[in-house]
PDB file of C-alpha atoms in Angstrom:
ATOM      1  CA  MET C   1     -10.623 -28.373   4.301  1.00 43.00           C
ATOM      2  CA  GLY C   2     -13.559 -26.125   3.959  1.00 52.00           C
ATOM      3  CA  ASN C   3     -11.531 -23.226   5.238  1.00 58.00           C
ATOM      4  CA  PHE C   4      -8.612 -24.186   3.002  1.00 54.00           C
ATOM      5  CA  ILE C   5     -10.935 -24.112  -0.126  1.00 64.00           C
ATOM      6  CA  LYS C   6     -12.389 -20.818   1.026  1.00 64.00           C
ATOM      7  CA  ARG C   7      -8.927 -19.250   1.489  1.00 64.00           C
ATOM      8  CA  THR C   8      -7.632 -20.649  -1.842  1.00 70.00           C
ATOM      9  CA  PHE C   9     -10.589 -19.438  -3.874  1.00 72.00           C
ATOM     10  CA  SER C  10     -10.692 -15.973  -2.270  1.00 69.00           C
ATOM     11  CA  GLY C  11      -6.904 -15.662  -2.712  1.00 71.00           C
ATOM     12  CA  ALA C  12      -7.184 -16.604  -6.343  1.00 80.00           C
ATOM     13  CA  ILE C  13     -10.046 -14.085  -7.011  1.00 83.00           C
ATOM     14  CA  PHE C  14      -7.993 -11.459  -5.248  1.00 80.00           C
ATOM     15  CA  VAL C  15      -4.888 -12.053  -7.327  1.00 85.00           C
ATOM     16  CA  VAL C  16      -6.774 -12.178 -10.674  1.00 87.00           C
ATOM     17  CA  ILE C  17      -8.652  -8.899  -9.887  1.00 87.00           C
ATOM     18  CA  LEU C  18      -5.393  -7.229  -8.857  1.00 89.00           C
ATOM     19  CA  ILE C  19      -3.277  -8.383 -11.748  1.00 90.00           C
ATOM     20  CA  SER C  20      -6.089  -7.451 -14.188  1.00 88.00           C
ATOM     21  CA  GLY C  21      -6.309  -3.986 -12.731  1.00 88.00           C
ATOM     22  CA  ILE C  22      -2.517  -3.548 -13.015  1.00 91.00           C
ATOM     23  CA  CYS C  23      -1.885  -4.943 -16.500  1.00 90.00           C
ATOM     24  CA  PHE C  24      -4.872  -4.396 -18.911  1.00 86.00           C
ATOM     25  CA  HIS C  25      -5.939  -0.774 -19.122  1.00 89.00           C
ATOM     26  CA  PRO C  26      -5.441   2.617 -17.304  1.00 92.00           C
ATOM     27  CA  ILE C  27      -9.103   2.687 -16.570  1.00 94.00           C
ATOM     28  CA  GLY C  28      -9.004  -0.721 -15.077  1.00 93.00           C
ATOM     29  CA  PHE C  29      -6.061   0.458 -12.935  1.00 94.00           C
ATOM     30  CA  LEU C  30      -8.012   3.470 -11.780  1.00 95.00           C
ATOM     31  CA  ALA C  31     -11.130   1.380 -10.814  1.00 95.00           C
ATOM     32  CA  VAL C  32      -9.235  -1.428  -8.969  1.00 95.00           C
ATOM     33  CA  PHE C  33      -6.914   0.779  -6.954  1.00 96.00           C
ATOM     34  CA  LEU C  34      -9.346   3.537  -6.237  1.00 97.00           C
ATOM     35  CA  GLY C  35     -11.830   1.007  -4.834  1.00 96.00           C
ATOM     36  CA  ILE C  36      -8.903  -0.568  -2.776  1.00 95.00           C
ATOM     37  CA  SER C  37      -7.868   2.837  -1.522  1.00 97.00           C
ATOM     38  CA  LEU C  38     -11.420   3.632  -0.400  1.00 97.00           C
ATOM     39  CA  MET C  39     -12.036   0.301   1.227  1.00 95.00           C
ATOM     40  CA  GLY C  40      -8.681   0.452   3.006  1.00 95.00           C
ATOM     41  CA  THR C  41      -9.270   3.871   4.326  1.00 97.00           C
ATOM     42  CA  TYR C  42     -12.813   3.007   5.444  1.00 96.00           C
ATOM     43  CA  GLU C  43     -11.481  -0.114   7.143  1.00 95.00           C
ATOM     44  CA  PHE C  44      -8.853   2.130   8.983  1.00 95.00           C
ATOM     45  CA  TYR C  45     -11.455   4.539  10.146  1.00 96.00           C
ATOM     46  CA  LYS C  46     -13.762   1.671  11.497  1.00 93.00           C
ATOM     47  CA  LEU C  47     -10.754   0.312  13.430  1.00 93.00           C
ATOM     48  CA  ILE C  48      -9.831   3.610  14.784  1.00 93.00           C
ATOM     49  CA  ARG C  49     -13.422   3.900  16.289  1.00 90.00           C
ATOM     50  CA  LYS C  50     -12.390   1.076  18.640  1.00 87.00           C
ATOM     51  CA  THR C  51     -10.163   3.530  20.288  1.00 86.00           C
ATOM     52  CA  GLU C  52     -13.176   5.738  21.158  1.00 84.00           C
ATOM     53  CA  ALA C  53     -11.993   8.312  18.592  1.00 90.00           C
ATOM     54  CA  SER C  54     -14.429   9.520  16.052  1.00 93.00           C
ATOM     55  CA  PRO C  55     -12.798  10.209  12.657  1.00 95.00           C
ATOM     56  CA  GLN C  56     -14.849  11.963  10.000  1.00 96.00           C
ATOM     57  CA  ILE C  57     -15.507   8.918   7.888  1.00 96.00           C
ATOM     58  CA  THR C  58     -17.443  10.535   5.127  1.00 96.00           C
ATOM     59  CA  LEU C  59     -15.199  13.486   4.604  1.00 97.00           C
ATOM     60  CA  GLY C  60     -12.161  11.248   5.031  1.00 97.00           C
ATOM     61  CA  LEU C  61     -13.367   8.833   2.345  1.00 98.00           C
ATOM     62  CA  ILE C  62     -14.253  11.931  -0.034  1.00 97.00           C
ATOM     63  CA  SER C  63     -10.734  13.204   0.552  1.00 98.00           C
ATOM     64  CA  ALA C  64      -9.178   9.806  -0.130  1.00 98.00           C
ATOM     65  CA  GLY C  65     -10.990   9.583  -3.455  1.00 97.00           C
ATOM     66  CA  LEU C  66      -9.906  13.104  -4.438  1.00 98.00           C
ATOM     67  CA  LEU C  67      -6.330  12.429  -3.496  1.00 98.00           C
ATOM     68  CA  PHE C  68      -6.317   9.229  -5.716  1.00 98.00           C
ATOM     69  CA  LEU C  69      -8.040  11.075  -8.618  1.00 97.00           C
ATOM     70  CA  SER C  70      -5.679  14.099  -8.262  1.00 97.00           C
ATOM     71  CA  CYS C  71      -2.630  11.715  -8.558  1.00 96.00           C
ATOM     72  CA  TYR C  72      -4.186   9.828 -11.506  1.00 96.00           C
ATOM     73  CA  ALA C  73      -5.034  12.993 -13.416  1.00 95.00           C
ATOM     74  CA  SER C  74      -1.611  14.447 -12.623  1.00 94.00           C
ATOM     75  CA  ALA C  75       0.376  11.403 -13.657  1.00 93.00           C
ATOM     76  CA  HIS C  76      -1.686  10.259 -16.567  1.00 92.00           C
ATOM     77  CA  LEU C  77      -3.283  13.359 -18.047  1.00 91.00           C
ATOM     78  CA  ASN C  78      -0.955  16.152 -16.632  1.00 91.00           C
ATOM     79  CA  ILE C  79      -4.016  17.812 -15.025  1.00 92.00           C
ATOM     80  CA  LYS C  80      -3.320  19.390 -11.618  1.00 93.00           C
ATOM     81  CA  SER C  81      -6.532  21.111 -10.870  1.00 93.00           C
ATOM     82  CA  VAL C  82      -8.039  18.175  -9.051  1.00 93.00           C
ATOM     83  CA  PHE C  83      -5.517  18.730  -6.198  1.00 95.00           C
ATOM     84  CA  LEU C  84      -7.489  21.987  -5.493  1.00 96.00           C
ATOM     85  CA  LEU C  85     -10.504  19.980  -4.537  1.00 96.00           C
ATOM     86  CA  PHE C  86      -8.512  17.700  -2.372  1.00 96.00           C
ATOM     87  CA  THR C  87      -6.744  20.631  -0.667  1.00 96.00           C
ATOM     88  CA  PHE C  88     -10.299  22.224   0.023  1.00 97.00           C
ATOM     89  CA  SER C  89     -11.541  18.979   1.621  1.00 96.00           C
ATOM     90  CA  LEU C  90      -8.702  19.245   4.079  1.00 96.00           C
ATOM     91  CA  VAL C  91      -9.657  22.827   4.993  1.00 96.00           C
ATOM     92  CA  LEU C  92     -13.217  21.558   5.686  1.00 96.00           C
ATOM     93  CA  LEU C  93     -12.002  19.148   8.320  1.00 96.00           C
ATOM     94  CA  PRO C  94     -11.468  21.367  11.229  1.00 95.00           C
ATOM     95  CA  ILE C  95     -14.609  23.560  10.194  1.00 96.00           C
ATOM     96  CA  ILE C  96     -16.875  20.454  10.254  1.00 96.00           C
ATOM     97  CA  GLU C  97     -15.247  19.234  13.479  1.00 95.00           C
ATOM     98  CA  MET C  98     -16.511  22.323  15.202  1.00 93.00           C
ATOM     99  CA  TYR C  99     -19.977  21.447  14.569  1.00 92.00           C
ATOM    100  CA  ARG C 100     -19.867  17.665  15.579  1.00 91.00           C
ATOM    101  CA  LYS C 101     -19.564  18.554  19.261  1.00 86.00           C
ATOM    102  CA  LYS C 102     -17.444  15.474  19.754  1.00 89.00           C
ATOM    103  CA  GLU C 103     -14.951  14.880  22.665  1.00 85.00           C
ATOM    104  CA  LYS C 104     -11.322  15.232  21.661  1.00 89.00           C
ATOM    105  CA  PRO C 105     -11.973  17.104  18.401  1.00 93.00           C
ATOM    106  CA  PHE C 106      -8.195  17.356  17.416  1.00 94.00           C
ATOM    107  CA  THR C 107      -7.794  13.671  18.009  1.00 94.00           C
ATOM    108  CA  ASN C 108     -10.625  13.129  15.535  1.00 95.00           C
ATOM    109  CA  ILE C 109      -9.029  15.464  13.070  1.00 96.00           C
ATOM    110  CA  ALA C 110      -5.600  13.854  13.505  1.00 96.00           C
ATOM    111  CA  PHE C 111      -6.911  10.216  12.900  1.00 95.00           C
ATOM    112  CA  THR C 112      -8.809  11.374   9.906  1.00 97.00           C
ATOM    113  CA  ILE C 113      -5.709  12.899   8.337  1.00 97.00           C
ATOM    114  CA  MET C 114      -3.719   9.814   9.461  1.00 96.00           C
ATOM    115  CA  GLY C 115      -6.055   7.542   7.340  1.00 96.00           C
ATOM    116  CA  LEU C 116      -5.239   9.675   4.272  1.00 97.00           C
ATOM    117  CA  CYS C 117      -1.441   9.559   5.011  1.00 96.00           C
ATOM    118  CA  TYR C 118      -1.168   5.880   6.006  1.00 96.00           C
ATOM    119  CA  VAL C 119      -3.522   4.360   3.619  1.00 97.00           C
ATOM    120  CA  ALA C 120      -4.942   6.643   0.800  1.00 97.00           C
ATOM    121  CA  LEU C 121      -1.544   8.416  -0.005  1.00 97.00           C
ATOM    122  CA  PRO C 122       0.407   5.230  -0.664  1.00 97.00           C
ATOM    123  CA  PHE C 123      -2.283   3.853  -3.017  1.00 97.00           C
ATOM    124  CA  SER C 124      -2.437   7.241  -4.769  1.00 97.00           C
ATOM    125  CA  LEU C 125       1.263   7.123  -5.404  1.00 97.00           C
ATOM    126  CA  LEU C 126       0.985   3.982  -7.195  1.00 97.00           C
ATOM    127  CA  ASN C 127      -0.209   6.209 -10.152  1.00 96.00           C
ATOM    128  CA  TYR C 128       3.273   7.601 -10.404  1.00 95.00           C
ATOM    129  CA  LEU C 129       4.661   4.017 -10.655  1.00 95.00           C
ATOM    130  CA  ALA C 130       2.267   3.319 -13.487  1.00 94.00           C
ATOM    131  CA  PHE C 131       2.914   6.380 -15.274  1.00 93.00           C
ATOM    132  CA  PRO C 132       6.641   7.167 -14.513  1.00 90.00           C
ATOM    133  CA  PHE C 133       9.112   9.750 -15.633  1.00 83.00           C
ATOM    134  CA  ASN C 134       6.389  12.160 -16.842  1.00 79.00           C
ATOM    135  CA  GLU C 135       5.740  10.171 -19.864  1.00 76.00           C
ATOM    136  CA  LEU C 136       1.868  10.175 -19.374  1.00 79.00           C
ATOM    137  CA  GLN C 137       1.991   6.709 -20.804  1.00 85.00           C
ATOM    138  CA  PHE C 138       0.689   3.644 -18.925  1.00 89.00           C
ATOM    139  CA  HIS C 139       3.541   1.342 -17.825  1.00 89.00           C
ATOM    140  CA  TYR C 140       2.132  -1.418 -15.748  1.00 92.00           C
ATOM    141  CA  GLU C 141       5.565  -3.221 -15.291  1.00 94.00           C
ATOM    142  CA  ILE C 142       6.921  -1.332 -12.351  1.00 95.00           C
ATOM    143  CA  VAL C 143       3.661  -1.754 -10.434  1.00 95.00           C
ATOM    144  CA  LEU C 144       3.514  -5.323 -11.230  1.00 96.00           C
ATOM    145  CA  GLY C 145       7.109  -5.941 -10.586  1.00 96.00           C
ATOM    146  CA  VAL C 146       6.717  -4.277  -7.048  1.00 97.00           C
ATOM    147  CA  PHE C 147       3.751  -6.500  -6.175  1.00 96.00           C
ATOM    148  CA  VAL C 148       5.511  -9.609  -7.441  1.00 95.00           C
ATOM    149  CA  MET C 149       8.425  -8.771  -5.262  1.00 96.00           C
ATOM    150  CA  ILE C 150       6.299  -8.262  -2.187  1.00 95.00           C
ATOM    151  CA  TRP C 151       4.708 -11.581  -2.779  1.00 93.00           C
ATOM    152  CA  ALA C 152       8.081 -13.217  -3.305  1.00 94.00           C
ATOM    153  CA  ASN C 153       9.383 -11.659  -0.067  1.00 93.00           C
ATOM    154  CA  ASP C 154       6.364 -12.802   1.947  1.00 91.00           C
ATOM    155  CA  THR C 155       6.545 -16.356   0.594  1.00 91.00           C
ATOM    156  CA  GLY C 156      10.229 -16.707   0.919  1.00 91.00           C
ATOM    157  CA  ALA C 157      10.291 -15.308   4.476  1.00 89.00           C
ATOM    158  CA  TYR C 158       7.362 -17.659   5.452  1.00 87.00           C
ATOM    159  CA  ILE C 159       8.982 -20.837   4.002  1.00 91.00           C
ATOM    160  CA  VAL C 160      12.384 -20.138   5.442  1.00 89.00           C
ATOM    161  CA  GLY C 161      10.994 -18.904   8.727  1.00 85.00           C
ATOM    162  CA  VAL C 162       8.860 -21.957   9.245  1.00 82.00           C
ATOM    163  CA  ASN C 163      11.582 -24.422   8.723  1.00 85.00           C
ATOM    164  CA  PHE C 164      14.793 -22.582   9.941  1.00 81.00           C
ATOM    165  CA  GLY C 165      13.585 -19.560  11.988  1.00 69.00           C
ATOM    166  CA  LYS C 166      14.999 -19.434  15.426  1.00 76.00           C
ATOM    167  CA  ASN C 167      16.063 -15.830  16.174  1.00 76.00           C
ATOM    168  CA  ARG C 168      13.063 -13.583  16.555  1.00 77.00           C
ATOM    169  CA  LEU C 169      13.039 -10.410  14.461  1.00 72.00           C
ATOM    170  CA  PHE C 170      10.772  -8.263  16.523  1.00 71.00           C
ATOM    171  CA  GLU C 171       9.158 -10.477  19.167  1.00 69.00           C
ATOM    172  CA  ARG C 172       7.347  -7.601  21.003  1.00 72.00           C
ATOM    173  CA  ILE C 173       5.180  -6.983  17.813  1.00 78.00           C
ATOM    174  CA  SER C 174       5.329 -10.080  15.688  1.00 73.00           C
ATOM    175  CA  PRO C 175       6.497 -13.138  17.710  1.00 69.00           C
ATOM    176  CA  LYS C 176       6.526 -15.446  14.707  1.00 77.00           C
ATOM    177  CA  LYS C 177       8.872 -13.365  12.429  1.00 81.00           C
ATOM    178  CA  SER C 178      12.396 -14.401  12.431  1.00 80.00           C
ATOM    179  CA  TRP C 179      15.850 -13.076  10.981  1.00 81.00           C
ATOM    180  CA  GLU C 180      16.205 -16.279   9.208  1.00 85.00           C
ATOM    181  CA  GLY C 181      12.896 -15.872   7.498  1.00 86.00           C
ATOM    182  CA  SER C 182      13.662 -12.266   6.589  1.00 89.00           C
ATOM    183  CA  ILE C 183      17.062 -13.173   5.045  1.00 91.00           C
ATOM    184  CA  GLY C 184      15.404 -15.890   3.197  1.00 91.00           C
ATOM    185  CA  GLY C 185      12.775 -13.526   1.911  1.00 92.00           C
ATOM    186  CA  ALA C 186      15.384 -11.039   0.841  1.00 94.00           C
ATOM    187  CA  ILE C 187      17.319 -13.698  -1.223  1.00 95.00           C
ATOM    188  CA  VAL C 188      14.203 -14.788  -3.106  1.00 95.00           C
ATOM    189  CA  THR C 189      13.143 -11.240  -3.655  1.00 96.00           C
ATOM    190  CA  LEU C 190      16.585 -10.227  -5.225  1.00 97.00           C
ATOM    191  CA  LEU C 191      16.374 -13.304  -7.385  1.00 97.00           C
ATOM    192  CA  ILE C 192      12.925 -12.188  -8.630  1.00 97.00           C
ATOM    193  CA  ALA C 193      14.240  -8.691  -9.153  1.00 97.00           C
ATOM    194  CA  TRP C 194      16.975 -10.129 -11.391  1.00 97.00           C
ATOM    195  CA  ALA C 195      14.424 -12.259 -13.294  1.00 96.00           C
ATOM    196  CA  ILE C 196      12.056  -9.250 -13.649  1.00 96.00           C
ATOM    197  CA  SER C 197      14.916  -7.150 -15.115  1.00 95.00           C
ATOM    198  CA  GLN C 198      15.292  -9.641 -17.885  1.00 94.00           C
ATOM    199  CA  PHE C 199      11.763  -8.943 -19.173  1.00 92.00           C
ATOM    200  CA  PHE C 200      10.717  -5.482 -18.025  1.00 93.00           C
ATOM    201  CA  MET C 201      13.104  -2.746 -19.339  1.00 90.00           C
ATOM    202  CA  ASP C 202      11.524   0.374 -17.634  1.00 90.00           C
ATOM    203  CA  LEU C 203      14.291  -0.085 -15.085  1.00 93.00           C
ATOM    204  CA  ASN C 204      17.817  -1.455 -15.588  1.00 94.00           C
ATOM    205  CA  LEU C 205      19.155  -4.359 -13.473  1.00 95.00           C
ATOM    206  CA  ILE C 206      20.697  -2.215 -10.828  1.00 96.00           C
ATOM    207  CA  GLN C 207      17.596  -0.229 -10.519  1.00 96.00           C
ATOM    208  CA  TRP C 208      15.375  -3.292 -10.148  1.00 97.00           C
ATOM    209  CA  LEU C 209      17.675  -4.688  -7.551  1.00 97.00           C
ATOM    210  CA  ILE C 210      17.514  -1.521  -5.585  1.00 97.00           C
ATOM    211  CA  THR C 211      13.784  -1.643  -5.891  1.00 97.00           C
ATOM    212  CA  GLY C 212      14.032  -5.210  -4.466  1.00 97.00           C
ATOM    213  CA  VAL C 213      15.998  -4.003  -1.542  1.00 97.00           C
ATOM    214  CA  ILE C 214      13.349  -1.307  -0.900  1.00 97.00           C
ATOM    215  CA  VAL C 215      10.622  -4.066  -1.005  1.00 97.00           C
ATOM    216  CA  VAL C 216      12.681  -6.200   1.519  1.00 96.00           C
ATOM    217  CA  ILE C 217      13.216  -3.464   4.005  1.00 95.00           C
ATOM    218  CA  PHE C 218      10.025  -1.412   3.837  1.00 96.00           C
ATOM    219  CA  GLY C 219       7.751  -4.253   3.078  1.00 95.00           C
ATOM    220  CA  SER C 220       8.910  -5.984   6.230  1.00 92.00           C
ATOM    221  CA  LEU C 221       8.503  -2.698   8.160  1.00 93.00           C
ATOM    222  CA  GLY C 222       5.036  -2.291   6.759  1.00 93.00           C
ATOM    223  CA  ASP C 223       3.987  -5.614   8.014  1.00 91.00           C
ATOM    224  CA  LEU C 224       5.437  -4.863  11.446  1.00 91.00           C
ATOM    225  CA  VAL C 225       3.658  -1.360  11.531  1.00 91.00           C
ATOM    226  CA  GLU C 226       0.342  -2.858  10.700  1.00 91.00           C
ATOM    227  CA  SER C 227       0.902  -5.625  13.385  1.00 87.00           C
ATOM    228  CA  LEU C 228       1.669  -2.793  15.889  1.00 90.00           C
ATOM    229  CA  PHE C 229      -1.538  -1.018  14.784  1.00 89.00           C
ATOM    230  CA  LYS C 230      -3.663  -4.173  15.360  1.00 86.00           C
ATOM    231  CA  ARG C 231      -1.951  -5.009  18.741  1.00 85.00           C
ATOM    232  CA  SER C 232      -2.711  -1.385  19.946  1.00 86.00           C
ATOM    233  CA  ILE C 233      -6.468  -1.934  19.465  1.00 86.00           C
ATOM    234  CA  ASN C 234      -6.421  -5.724  20.414  1.00 84.00           C
ATOM    235  CA  ILE C 235      -7.576  -7.237  17.198  1.00 81.00           C
ATOM    236  CA  LYS C 236      -6.169 -10.198  15.094  1.00 76.00           C
ATOM    237  CA  ASP C 237      -7.384  -9.171  11.597  1.00 72.00           C
ATOM    238  CA  SER C 238      -8.118  -5.698  10.151  1.00 73.00           C
ATOM    239  CA  GLY C 239     -11.230  -7.040   8.508  1.00 66.00           C
ATOM    240  CA  THR C 240     -13.148  -9.983   6.924  1.00 66.00           C
ATOM    241  CA  ILE C 241     -13.559  -8.749   3.323  1.00 70.00           C
ATOM    242  CA  LEU C 242     -11.120 -11.546   2.084  1.00 66.00           C
ATOM    243  CA  PRO C 243     -12.263 -14.816   3.686  1.00 62.00           C
ATOM    244  CA  GLY C 244      -9.269 -16.614   5.286  1.00 60.00           C
ATOM    245  CA  HIS C 245      -6.911 -13.692   4.549  1.00 63.00           C
ATOM    246  CA  GLY C 246      -8.366 -10.817   6.692  1.00 74.00           C
ATOM    247  CA  GLY C 247      -9.036  -7.298   5.531  1.00 84.00           C
ATOM    248  CA  ILE C 248      -7.406  -4.851   3.103  1.00 90.00           C
ATOM    249  CA  LEU C 249      -4.856  -3.640   5.486  1.00 91.00           C
ATOM    250  CA  ASP C 250      -3.780  -7.106   6.111  1.00 88.00           C
ATOM    251  CA  ARG C 251      -3.301  -7.891   2.469  1.00 89.00           C
ATOM    252  CA  PHE C 252      -1.745  -4.520   1.685  1.00 92.00           C
ATOM    253  CA  ASP C 253       0.232  -3.835   4.668  1.00 92.00           C
ATOM    254  CA  ALA C 254       3.596  -3.944   2.774  1.00 94.00           C
ATOM    255  CA  ILE C 255       2.663  -1.619  -0.011  1.00 96.00           C
ATOM    256  CA  LEU C 256       1.666   1.049   2.369  1.00 96.00           C
ATOM    257  CA  LEU C 257       5.366   1.765   3.031  1.00 97.00           C
ATOM    258  CA  VAL C 258       6.833   0.456  -0.095  1.00 97.00           C
ATOM    259  CA  SER C 259       4.893   2.647  -2.469  1.00 97.00           C
ATOM    260  CA  PRO C 260       6.099   5.943  -1.080  1.00 97.00           C
ATOM    261  CA  VAL C 261       9.654   4.962  -1.088  1.00 98.00           C
ATOM    262  CA  VAL C 262       9.617   3.513  -4.597  1.00 97.00           C
ATOM    263  CA  PHE C 263       7.946   6.732  -5.584  1.00 97.00           C
ATOM    264  CA  ILE C 264      10.912   8.635  -4.086  1.00 96.00           C
ATOM    265  CA  PHE C 265      13.411   6.261  -5.846  1.00 96.00           C
ATOM    266  CA  LEU C 266      11.774   6.916  -9.152  1.00 95.00           C
ATOM    267  CA  GLN C 267      11.954  10.767  -8.749  1.00 94.00           C
ATOM    268  CA  ILE C 268      15.714  10.237  -7.921  1.00 94.00           C
ATOM    269  CA  ILE C 269      16.119   8.108 -11.015  1.00 93.00           C
ATOM    270  CA  GLN C 270      14.384  10.871 -13.148  1.00 89.00           C
ATOM    271  CA  GLU C 271      16.348  13.766 -11.645  1.00 86.00           C
ATOM    272  CA  PHE C 272      19.849  12.230 -11.288  1.00 85.00           C
ATOM    273  CA  TRP C 273      20.090   8.905 -12.962  1.00 74.00           C
ATOM    274  CA  LYS C 274      19.812   9.529 -16.734  1.00 61.00           C
TER     275      LYS C 274
END
């Protein structure tokens, strides 16, 4: 019971902070997701050290912060110059590596950049979901809708999978996931997408349903990719920052693949779906 209470309490706090950051003010959005991006990137680098690689954690975190701030400034304020600092931080990576005198220097550089691509970039692209279509105005609805659909997909897949799951989805990576659970999660997600379309008008019904399909496909793949990553370094949870729930990567595994694809979809809407 003690573990259940701890899990419930930490989960509730997590949801409150996340929804507050999404909904209330651009500065709150900046603070919450910049913090999550940095914590997730740091968690990734710590885990990579278990492979005997040595990523540049300090510069990697600076680059992650600059990437998020660059996207925020570009999407919200139409200021592009912060990208110059981010680009310069990437130039410094191989230069600094020369002076570290570590084994496998290019492996270290590659893992440092991988942390930016796998963790920092998806969180940074959330800025373009919050400030869509070059309006420079804060629209929390798309970001909130995406997270609600991710939670709906996870919940539906879990409930249906536990009760009816027989055929394994990807047993080599995640033995508990089933096709039945995935189908159940997809049905629940599309129902939630329809419900969201009745309240949030930033996207029309068809666009919300397509976003729901993106969440179902790439959210599930994001979960599997993170499971593959953890299996490759023989760990169960990515961290312990959320008692009973694991680490940042455990909680945000779906958004790491969903965010870039939804970003691409919004660009397609802007260019071709008017």
